[in-house]
Amino acid sequence: MSPAPIAPKRWALSGRIVTMAAEGDIIDSGTIFIEDHRIAAVTPKGQSAPAGFETVDAIDTGGTIYPGLIELHNHLSYNILPLWPVPQLYQNRDQWQNAASYKTSVTGPMSAIALADDGSLLPALVRYVEAKCLVAGTTTSQGITLSNWSGTIHKYYKGALRAVEIGSPPDLPRAHSKIPDVDAQDWAKFDNELKSSACFLLHLSEGIDAKAHSHFLALKNAAGTWAIEPSLAGIHCTALDATDFSTMAEHKAKVVWSPLSNLLLYGKTTDVVAARAAGLTIALGSDWSPSGSKNLLGELKAAKVVSAHFGLGFSAYDIVLMATRNPAEILKWDGKLGTIANGKFADLLVVNGRDGDPYDHLIKSREQDIALVTIGGQPHYGSKRAMQQAGGSGEDLVIGGTARLIDFTSPDQDPGIEKITLAEATSRLGAALGNLGTLQHHSLAMSAAIASGKVSRHGWRLALDEQFSNNVQLRPRLEYNGIRTGPDLRAVTAAAAPLHPIKLDGLAVVDDPVFITTLTGETNLPAGISAAIAAFY
């Protein structure tokens, strides 16, 4: 006898629904019906439930429901580090990577973590940075392909959070964010990489001077042909002007904007007005915690403040688009995610309250206002009450003084990866960052042993992007006027100064006063920017 079919899981959420399909496409009071991983129906109040849901009682959230937030620029493994007090204004990214305080605050600690790890820190790190995304309503992020020494890093990041480099083929094709070193230096090979990819997220022209601009100009070969394809999503593009953006638009490329990081390092940000005028699709990314927002919810605030400060003319709707529908379109995931519609995956974000402009409501919300986060119809994070109402479970934590549950389980998780709680991850990472002096000693010894060929531990190695030579690049390194565009990792040296203990970066701004204190002390931010961002909290 064949086994009985498994009944689908059916449940429903009601509240104010912001579909993001078009501006003003709002259901002031409606219900989202969820069957297994997908949205079965979206109906206004008073309309009959769809077939199969007649006996399902919708959970009244009392809040506003959005598509889950999608982030297209991050370096996730660095997000255990606190915000770096940037010591001076820089013109291009090759300058700050060798700053003494950058080495002791960023590359030194991360090298110590990576090289001195006995196998206990990598699962802790992944668990912690995944939690940082979830507590802020982010359901998809980018920035995990950190090593070609081993494929295990993908296994660690196969958790609750969607990762763009993993995707879920064929529904969600994987994006690329690293390029083989050889291909990054060969115009024809680089162009072929772009042509063969659905989406390629690459750093492009980071900085504001001629050197940063040369990275873009190098995409044009001697025959006058541009290595720009519809798959290319240029991260940063801060050195580009209106002519450059027109060139990108002609080739149907896209832009990923990280305004706070740009201002912290360079005092200027991408000319997103010119990018929009050229017709380019723009998405947002928080970059990383050492020089950016703590999470994508914070970057929404930064984008609003920056738009108002510089008169960029982006509405609240425009900004929320950059974290929902736009990134889904860039990833070629828009048929499955990015908006709330029948048949799409139930990646949803519920925010407390339903008053006022719905787009501004999301931007103004804080981590303690996040009521529920679902990914593929599974409740993964939220208030204890909302999670229990949705049939969810998980580990207890407190955000902003409110009881929460967070659930990291996923059917795709590798059984060989240690299942670690957030509490244990926090303890391990806090202890490691508090003992950097000892870790540095072990890491230098390990680095020397690896260099001499005396030891090799490929199984778990965390190889951090742009710190170790991994034979992969985050950006093209094509020649311009006979000079290969950088950065050259051989010129990047490890921290020579002794490392001192640092604190693990807090999960949320609401529980981390150090973030606001450091932000308001950042000297490169134009006057009023930090205070305006801090006012949201």
Coordinates of C-alpha atoms in Angstrom, one line a residue:
M1 CA 0.0 0.0 0.0
S2 CA 1.4 3.4 -0.9
P3 CA 1.8 5.9 1.9
A4 CA -1.0 8.5 2.4
P5 CA -0.2 11.9 0.9
I6 CA 1.0 14.5 3.4
A7 CA -1.6 17.2 3.9
P8 CA -0.3 20.6 3.0
K9 CA 0.3 23.1 5.8
R10 CA -2.3 25.9 5.5
W11 CA -2.4 29.1 7.6
A12 CA -3.1 32.8 7.1
L13 CA -2.0 36.3 8.2
S14 CA -4.2 39.3 8.2
G15 CA -3.2 43.0 8.4
R16 CA -2.4 45.9 6.1
I17 CA -0.8 44.4 3.1
V18 CA 1.8 46.3 1.1
T19 CA 2.3 44.2 -2.1
M20 CA 5.1 46.4 -3.7
A21 CA 3.6 45.4 -7.1
A22 CA 3.0 49.1 -7.8
E23 CA 3.0 52.3 -5.8
G24 CA -0.3 52.5 -3.9
D25 CA -1.1 48.8 -4.3
I26 CA -2.2 48.5 -0.7
I27 CA -4.9 46.4 0.9
D28 CA -5.7 48.3 4.0
S29 CA -7.2 45.3 5.7
G30 CA -6.7 41.9 4.0
T31 CA -5.5 38.3 4.4
I32 CA -2.6 36.4 3.0
F33 CA -3.3 32.7 2.7
I34 CA -0.2 30.4 2.8
E35 CA 0.0 26.8 1.6
D36 CA 3.3 25.1 2.4
H37 CA 6.0 27.4 0.9
R38 CA 3.8 29.7 -1.2
I39 CA 1.2 32.3 -1.1
A40 CA -2.1 30.7 -2.2
A41 CA -4.2 33.9 -2.2
V42 CA -4.3 37.5 -1.2
T43 CA -7.7 38.9 -0.4
P44 CA -9.3 42.0 1.0
K45 CA -11.4 41.8 4.2
G46 CA -14.8 40.4 3.7
Q47 CA -13.9 38.3 0.7
S48 CA -14.4 34.5 1.0
A49 CA -11.4 32.3 1.8
P50 CA -10.0 30.3 -1.1
A51 CA -10.8 26.6 -1.4
G52 CA -9.1 24.5 1.3
F53 CA -8.9 27.4 3.7
E54 CA -12.5 27.5 4.8
T55 CA -11.7 26.4 8.3
V56 CA -8.4 28.3 8.7
D57 CA -8.6 31.2 11.2
A58 CA -6.2 34.0 10.0
I59 CA -3.8 35.4 12.6
D60 CA -4.6 39.0 13.1
T61 CA -1.2 40.7 13.2
G62 CA -2.5 44.1 13.9
G63 CA 0.4 45.2 11.7
T64 CA 1.6 45.9 8.2
I65 CA 2.9 43.1 6.0
Y66 CA 5.6 43.5 3.4
P67 CA 7.7 41.2 1.2
G68 CA 10.8 40.0 3.0
L69 CA 13.7 42.4 2.6
I70 CA 16.3 41.4 -0.1
E71 CA 19.9 42.7 0.3
L72 CA 22.4 42.7 -2.6
H73 CA 25.6 43.9 -1.0
N74 CA 27.1 42.5 2.2
H75 CA 30.2 40.8 3.4
L76 CA 28.4 38.6 5.9
S77 CA 31.3 37.0 7.8
Y78 CA 32.7 40.4 8.8
N79 CA 29.4 41.3 10.6
I80 CA 30.7 40.2 14.0
L81 CA 32.8 43.4 14.1
P82 CA 31.6 46.8 15.4
L83 CA 31.5 50.0 13.4
W84 CA 35.1 51.3 12.6
P85 CA 35.8 54.9 13.5
V86 CA 37.1 55.9 10.0
P87 CA 40.3 58.0 10.7
Q88 CA 40.4 60.1 7.5
L89 CA 38.8 60.8 4.1
Y90 CA 39.8 58.4 1.3
Q91 CA 39.7 58.8 -2.5
N92 CA 39.5 55.1 -3.4
R93 CA 39.2 51.7 -1.7
D94 CA 42.9 50.9 -2.2
Q95 CA 43.8 53.5 0.4
W96 CA 41.9 52.5 3.4
Q97 CA 42.7 48.8 3.2
N98 CA 46.2 49.6 4.5
A99 CA 45.2 52.0 7.2
A100 CA 46.8 51.0 10.6
S101 CA 43.5 51.2 12.5
Y102 CA 41.7 49.3 9.8
K103 CA 44.2 46.4 10.3
T104 CA 43.8 46.3 14.0
S105 CA 40.0 46.8 13.9
V106 CA 39.0 44.7 10.8
T107 CA 41.6 42.6 8.9
G108 CA 43.7 41.7 12.0
P109 CA 40.8 40.4 14.1
M110 CA 39.2 38.5 11.2
S111 CA 42.6 37.0 10.2
A112 CA 43.0 35.9 13.8
I113 CA 39.5 34.4 13.8
A114 CA 40.1 32.6 10.5
L115 CA 43.5 31.2 11.0
A116 CA 43.4 30.3 14.7
D117 CA 40.0 28.7 14.5
D118 CA 39.9 25.1 15.8
G119 CA 36.7 24.5 14.0
S120 CA 34.3 26.0 16.6
L121 CA 34.2 29.6 15.3
L122 CA 32.9 29.2 11.8
P123 CA 29.5 27.7 12.7
A124 CA 29.3 30.3 15.5
L125 CA 30.0 33.1 13.1
V126 CA 27.5 32.0 10.5
R127 CA 24.8 31.5 13.1
Y128 CA 25.4 35.0 14.5
V129 CA 25.4 37.0 11.3
E130 CA 22.4 35.1 10.0
A131 CA 20.6 36.2 13.2
K132 CA 21.6 39.8 12.6
C133 CA 19.7 39.7 9.3
L134 CA 16.6 38.0 10.6
V135 CA 16.1 40.3 13.5
A136 CA 15.9 43.2 11.1
G137 CA 13.5 41.6 8.6
T138 CA 16.0 40.5 6.0
T139 CA 15.1 37.2 4.3
T140 CA 17.8 37.2 1.6
S141 CA 21.3 38.5 1.7
Q142 CA 24.6 38.4 -0.3
G143 CA 28.2 37.9 0.4
I144 CA 29.0 34.4 1.4
T145 CA 31.3 32.9 -1.2
L146 CA 34.4 33.5 0.8
S147 CA 36.7 30.6 -0.1
N148 CA 37.7 28.4 -3.0
W149 CA 39.9 26.4 -0.7
S150 CA 36.9 24.4 0.2
G151 CA 33.2 24.2 -0.7
T152 CA 32.2 23.8 2.9
I153 CA 31.4 27.5 3.3
H154 CA 28.2 27.0 1.3
K155 CA 27.1 24.2 3.6
Y156 CA 27.5 26.5 6.6
Y157 CA 25.4 29.2 5.0
K158 CA 22.6 26.8 3.9
G159 CA 20.5 27.9 6.8
A160 CA 17.2 29.7 7.3
L161 CA 18.3 32.8 5.5
R162 CA 18.3 32.8 1.7
A163 CA 21.7 33.4 0.2
V164 CA 21.8 34.8 -3.4
E165 CA 25.0 32.8 -4.2
I166 CA 23.2 29.5 -3.3
G167 CA 19.7 30.4 -4.5
S168 CA 17.3 27.5 -5.1
P169 CA 17.6 26.4 -8.7
P170 CA 15.6 26.3 -10.9
D171 CA 13.1 28.6 -9.2
L172 CA 15.8 30.9 -7.8
P173 CA 18.9 30.8 -10.0
R174 CA 22.1 31.3 -8.0
A175 CA 23.9 34.7 -8.5
H176 CA 27.6 35.1 -8.8
S177 CA 29.6 37.5 -6.7
K178 CA 33.2 36.3 -7.2
I179 CA 35.1 35.8 -10.3
P180 CA 38.2 33.6 -10.9
D181 CA 41.4 35.6 -10.7
V182 CA 42.5 34.8 -14.2
D183 CA 39.2 35.7 -15.7
A184 CA 39.1 39.0 -13.8
Q185 CA 42.3 40.0 -15.5
D186 CA 41.4 38.8 -19.1
W187 CA 38.8 41.0 -20.9
A188 CA 37.4 38.2 -23.1
K189 CA 37.2 35.7 -20.3
F190 CA 35.6 38.3 -18.0
D191 CA 33.0 39.2 -20.7
N192 CA 32.3 35.5 -21.2
E193 CA 31.7 35.1 -17.5
L194 CA 29.1 37.9 -17.6
K195 CA 27.4 36.5 -20.7
S196 CA 27.1 33.0 -19.1
S197 CA 25.5 34.3 -15.8
A198 CA 22.0 35.3 -14.9
C199 CA 23.3 37.8 -12.4
F200 CA 26.8 38.9 -11.5
L201 CA 27.2 41.2 -8.5
L202 CA 30.6 42.8 -8.7
H203 CA 32.2 45.7 -6.9
L204 CA 32.8 48.5 -9.5
S205 CA 34.6 51.8 -9.2
E206 CA 34.7 52.1 -5.4
G207 CA 35.9 55.6 -4.6
I208 CA 35.7 59.0 -6.1
D209 CA 39.0 59.7 -7.9
A210 CA 40.4 59.0 -11.3
K211 CA 41.9 55.7 -10.1
A212 CA 38.5 54.5 -9.0
H213 CA 37.0 55.6 -12.3
S214 CA 39.7 53.7 -14.3
H215 CA 38.2 50.4 -13.0
F216 CA 35.1 51.2 -15.1
L217 CA 36.9 52.5 -18.1
A218 CA 38.9 49.3 -18.2
L219 CA 35.7 47.4 -19.1
K220 CA 36.1 48.8 -22.7
N221 CA 38.6 46.9 -24.9
A222 CA 40.8 48.2 -27.6
A223 CA 38.1 47.6 -30.2
G224 CA 35.7 49.9 -28.3
T225 CA 33.5 47.0 -27.0
W226 CA 32.3 47.1 -23.4
A227 CA 32.4 44.1 -21.1
I228 CA 29.0 45.1 -19.7
E229 CA 26.1 42.7 -19.9
P230 CA 22.5 42.6 -18.5
S231 CA 23.8 40.2 -15.8
L232 CA 26.1 42.8 -14.4
A233 CA 25.1 44.6 -11.2
G234 CA 27.7 47.1 -10.3
I235 CA 28.2 47.5 -6.5
H236 CA 29.0 51.0 -5.4
C237 CA 29.8 52.7 -8.7
T238 CA 30.7 55.9 -6.7
A239 CA 33.2 57.2 -9.3
L240 CA 30.8 57.0 -12.2
D241 CA 29.1 60.0 -13.9
A242 CA 26.0 60.4 -16.0
T243 CA 27.8 59.3 -19.2
D244 CA 29.0 56.1 -17.5
F245 CA 25.5 55.4 -16.2
S246 CA 24.2 55.9 -19.7
T247 CA 26.7 53.3 -21.0
M248 CA 25.6 50.9 -18.3
A249 CA 21.9 51.5 -19.2
E250 CA 22.6 50.8 -22.9
H251 CA 23.8 47.4 -21.9
K252 CA 21.0 46.9 -19.4
A253 CA 23.3 46.7 -16.3
K254 CA 22.2 47.5 -12.8
V255 CA 23.5 49.3 -9.7
V256 CA 23.7 48.4 -6.0
W257 CA 23.9 51.4 -3.7
S258 CA 25.4 51.5 -0.2
P259 CA 25.0 55.1 0.8
L260 CA 26.2 55.0 4.5
S261 CA 29.4 53.1 3.7
N262 CA 30.2 55.4 0.8
L263 CA 29.8 58.5 3.0
L264 CA 31.8 57.0 5.9
L265 CA 34.8 56.3 3.7
Y266 CA 34.6 58.9 0.9
G267 CA 32.3 61.7 2.1
K268 CA 30.3 61.2 -1.1
T269 CA 28.0 58.6 -2.5
T270 CA 26.9 57.2 -5.8
D271 CA 25.2 59.6 -8.3
V272 CA 22.0 57.6 -8.0
V273 CA 20.0 60.5 -9.5
A274 CA 22.0 60.1 -12.8
A275 CA 21.7 56.3 -12.5
R276 CA 17.9 56.6 -12.2
A277 CA 17.7 59.1 -15.0
A278 CA 19.6 56.7 -17.2
G279 CA 16.9 54.1 -16.5
L280 CA 19.0 51.8 -14.3
T281 CA 17.4 49.5 -11.7
I282 CA 18.9 50.3 -8.2
A283 CA 19.0 48.0 -5.2
L284 CA 20.4 48.6 -1.7
G285 CA 23.0 46.9 0.4
S286 CA 24.3 47.7 3.9
D287 CA 27.9 46.6 2.9
W288 CA 29.1 45.3 6.3
S289 CA 29.2 46.3 9.9
P290 CA 32.8 47.8 10.0
S291 CA 31.8 50.6 7.7
G292 CA 28.1 50.5 7.1
S293 CA 24.6 50.0 8.6
K294 CA 24.1 47.2 11.0
N295 CA 21.4 45.7 8.8
L296 CA 19.3 46.4 5.7
L297 CA 16.6 48.0 7.8
G298 CA 19.1 50.5 8.9
E299 CA 20.3 51.1 5.3
L300 CA 16.7 52.0 4.4
K301 CA 17.0 54.8 7.0
A302 CA 20.4 55.9 5.7
A303 CA 19.0 56.1 2.1
K304 CA 16.1 58.2 3.2
V305 CA 18.3 60.6 5.2
V306 CA 20.8 60.8 2.3
S307 CA 18.1 61.5 -0.2
A308 CA 16.7 64.3 1.9
H309 CA 20.1 65.8 2.7
F310 CA 21.3 65.9 -0.9
G311 CA 17.9 66.5 -2.5
L312 CA 18.0 63.3 -4.5
G313 CA 14.2 63.1 -4.8
F314 CA 13.7 59.5 -3.8
S315 CA 10.4 58.8 -2.2
A316 CA 9.8 56.3 0.6
Y317 CA 8.2 54.0 -2.0
D318 CA 11.4 54.3 -4.2
I319 CA 13.6 53.4 -1.3
V320 CA 11.5 50.4 -0.2
L321 CA 11.5 49.2 -3.8
M322 CA 15.3 49.0 -3.5
A323 CA 15.0 46.3 -0.8
T324 CA 12.1 44.3 -2.3
R325 CA 11.0 44.3 -5.9
N326 CA 14.2 45.8 -7.5
P327 CA 16.7 43.3 -6.0
A328 CA 14.3 40.4 -7.0
E329 CA 14.3 41.7 -10.6
I330 CA 18.1 42.0 -10.6
L331 CA 18.5 38.4 -9.4
K332 CA 15.9 37.2 -11.9
W333 CA 13.9 36.1 -8.9
D334 CA 11.0 38.4 -9.5
G335 CA 8.7 35.6 -10.7
K336 CA 9.0 34.1 -7.2
L337 CA 9.9 36.9 -4.7
G338 CA 10.0 40.6 -4.2
T339 CA 6.2 41.3 -4.2
I340 CA 3.2 39.8 -2.4
A341 CA 1.2 37.9 -5.0
N342 CA -0.5 34.5 -5.6
G343 CA 1.9 31.7 -6.3
K344 CA 5.0 33.5 -4.9
F345 CA 7.2 32.2 -2.1
A346 CA 5.9 33.3 1.3
D347 CA 8.9 35.4 2.3
L348 CA 7.1 38.0 4.5
L349 CA 7.9 40.7 7.0
V350 CA 5.3 41.9 9.5
V351 CA 5.9 45.2 11.2
N352 CA 3.9 46.4 14.2
G353 CA 1.3 49.1 13.5
R354 CA -0.7 50.0 10.5
D355 CA -1.0 53.8 10.6
G356 CA 0.4 56.4 8.2
D357 CA 2.2 56.1 4.9
P358 CA 2.9 52.4 4.5
Y359 CA 6.4 52.9 2.9
D360 CA 7.5 55.4 5.4
H361 CA 6.2 53.1 8.1
L362 CA 8.7 50.4 7.2
I363 CA 11.6 52.9 7.0
K364 CA 10.8 54.3 10.4
S365 CA 10.4 50.9 12.0
R366 CA 13.1 49.7 14.4
E367 CA 14.2 46.2 15.2
Q368 CA 11.8 46.0 18.2
D369 CA 8.9 46.7 15.8
I370 CA 9.6 43.5 13.8
A371 CA 6.7 41.2 14.6
L372 CA 7.2 38.2 12.3
V373 CA 9.6 37.0 9.6
T374 CA 8.7 34.1 7.4
I375 CA 10.8 32.5 4.7
G376 CA 9.2 30.0 2.3
G377 CA 6.1 30.0 4.5
Q378 CA 8.1 29.0 7.6
P379 CA 8.1 31.3 10.6
H380 CA 11.8 32.0 11.4
Y381 CA 11.7 35.0 13.7
G382 CA 9.4 37.3 15.6
S383 CA 7.8 38.2 18.9
K384 CA 7.1 35.1 21.0
R385 CA 3.4 35.6 20.7
A386 CA 3.4 36.0 16.9
M387 CA 5.7 33.0 16.4
Q388 CA 3.6 30.8 18.6
Q389 CA 0.4 31.9 16.8
A390 CA 2.0 31.0 13.5
G391 CA 3.0 27.5 14.8
G392 CA 6.6 28.4 15.0
S393 CA 9.2 27.6 17.7
G394 CA 12.8 28.2 18.3
E395 CA 15.3 29.7 20.7
D396 CA 14.5 32.5 23.1
L397 CA 16.1 35.9 22.9
V398 CA 15.3 39.4 23.8
I399 CA 15.4 42.4 21.4
G400 CA 14.5 45.8 22.7
G401 CA 13.2 44.4 25.9
T402 CA 10.7 42.2 24.2
A403 CA 10.6 38.4 24.2
R404 CA 11.5 36.8 20.8
L405 CA 11.9 33.4 19.2
I406 CA 14.3 32.6 16.4
D407 CA 14.3 29.4 14.4
F408 CA 17.3 28.5 12.3
T409 CA 16.1 25.1 11.1
S410 CA 16.0 24.5 7.3
P411 CA 15.4 21.3 5.3
D412 CA 18.5 22.1 3.2
Q413 CA 20.9 22.2 6.1
D414 CA 23.8 19.8 5.9
P415 CA 23.6 17.2 8.7
G416 CA 27.4 17.3 9.1
I417 CA 27.4 20.9 10.2
E418 CA 27.4 21.5 13.9
K419 CA 23.9 22.7 15.1
I420 CA 24.7 25.5 17.4
T421 CA 22.4 27.8 19.3
L422 CA 22.6 31.6 19.0
A423 CA 23.4 31.8 22.7
E424 CA 26.4 29.5 22.3
A425 CA 27.5 31.3 19.1
T426 CA 27.4 34.6 21.0
S427 CA 29.5 33.1 23.8
R428 CA 32.1 31.6 21.5
L429 CA 32.5 34.8 19.4
G430 CA 32.6 37.1 22.4
A431 CA 35.3 35.0 24.0
A432 CA 37.4 34.9 20.8
L433 CA 37.2 38.6 20.2
G434 CA 38.1 39.2 23.8
N435 CA 41.2 37.1 23.4
L436 CA 42.6 38.4 20.2
G437 CA 46.1 38.7 21.5
T438 CA 46.4 34.9 21.9
L439 CA 44.5 34.2 18.7
Q440 CA 46.9 36.5 16.8
H441 CA 49.9 34.6 18.1
H442 CA 48.3 31.3 16.9
S443 CA 47.1 32.8 13.6
L444 CA 50.6 34.1 12.7
A445 CA 52.1 30.6 13.4
M446 CA 49.4 29.0 11.3
S447 CA 49.9 31.5 8.5
A448 CA 53.7 30.7 8.5
A449 CA 53.0 27.0 8.5
I450 CA 50.6 27.2 5.6
A451 CA 53.0 29.4 3.6
S452 CA 55.8 26.8 4.2
G453 CA 53.6 23.9 3.2
K454 CA 53.9 22.3 6.6
V455 CA 50.2 22.2 7.3
S456 CA 46.9 22.4 5.4
R457 CA 43.4 22.4 6.8
H458 CA 41.0 22.6 3.9
G459 CA 37.9 21.2 5.6
W460 CA 36.7 24.2 7.5
R461 CA 39.0 27.1 6.5
L462 CA 37.3 30.5 6.4
A463 CA 39.2 32.4 3.7
L464 CA 38.1 36.0 3.9
D465 CA 37.6 37.8 0.7
E466 CA 40.4 40.2 -0.1
Q467 CA 42.5 39.3 2.9
F468 CA 43.9 36.0 1.7
S469 CA 44.9 35.0 -1.8
N470 CA 42.0 32.8 -2.8
N471 CA 42.4 33.0 -6.6
V472 CA 39.1 34.8 -6.8
Q473 CA 38.2 38.5 -7.1
L474 CA 35.2 40.7 -6.1
R475 CA 35.8 43.0 -9.0
P476 CA 37.3 43.0 -12.5
R477 CA 41.1 43.7 -12.6
L478 CA 41.4 44.6 -16.3
E479 CA 44.1 46.8 -17.7
Y480 CA 43.5 50.5 -18.3
N481 CA 46.3 52.5 -20.1
G482 CA 48.6 49.5 -19.6
I483 CA 48.1 49.3 -15.8
R484 CA 46.0 46.6 -14.2
T485 CA 43.3 48.0 -12.0
G486 CA 43.5 46.9 -8.4
P487 CA 43.4 46.1 -5.6
D488 CA 46.6 44.0 -5.5
L489 CA 46.3 41.7 -2.5
R490 CA 50.0 41.2 -2.5
A491 CA 50.3 44.8 -1.3
V492 CA 47.9 44.2 1.6
T493 CA 49.8 43.2 4.7
A494 CA 48.5 41.7 7.9
A495 CA 48.3 43.8 11.1
A496 CA 51.8 44.2 12.5
A497 CA 50.6 45.9 15.7
P498 CA 49.4 43.7 18.6
L499 CA 45.7 43.1 18.7
H500 CA 43.6 44.1 21.7
P501 CA 40.2 42.8 22.7
I502 CA 37.1 44.2 21.0
K503 CA 33.5 43.6 21.6
L504 CA 31.2 41.5 19.5
D505 CA 28.9 43.7 17.5
G506 CA 25.4 43.9 18.9
L507 CA 22.6 42.0 17.1
A508 CA 20.4 45.2 16.9
V509 CA 20.8 48.9 17.2
V510 CA 18.2 49.1 19.9
D511 CA 20.4 47.1 22.2
D512 CA 23.8 48.6 21.1
P513 CA 24.3 52.2 22.2
V514 CA 28.0 51.9 21.0
F515 CA 26.7 51.9 17.4
I516 CA 25.0 55.3 17.7
T517 CA 28.0 56.7 19.7
T518 CA 30.5 55.6 17.1
L519 CA 28.2 56.8 14.2
T520 CA 27.8 60.3 15.6
G521 CA 31.6 60.5 16.0
E522 CA 32.3 59.6 12.4
T523 CA 34.2 62.6 10.9
N524 CA 33.6 61.9 7.2
L525 CA 29.8 62.1 7.3
P526 CA 28.4 65.4 6.1
A527 CA 27.0 67.5 8.9
G528 CA 23.6 66.3 10.1
I529 CA 23.7 62.9 8.5
S530 CA 24.6 60.9 11.7
A531 CA 22.1 62.8 13.8
A532 CA 19.3 62.3 11.3
I533 CA 20.0 58.5 11.2
A534 CA 20.3 58.3 15.0
A535 CA 16.9 60.1 15.4
F536 CA 15.2 57.0 14.0
Y537 CA 16.3 55.0 17.0

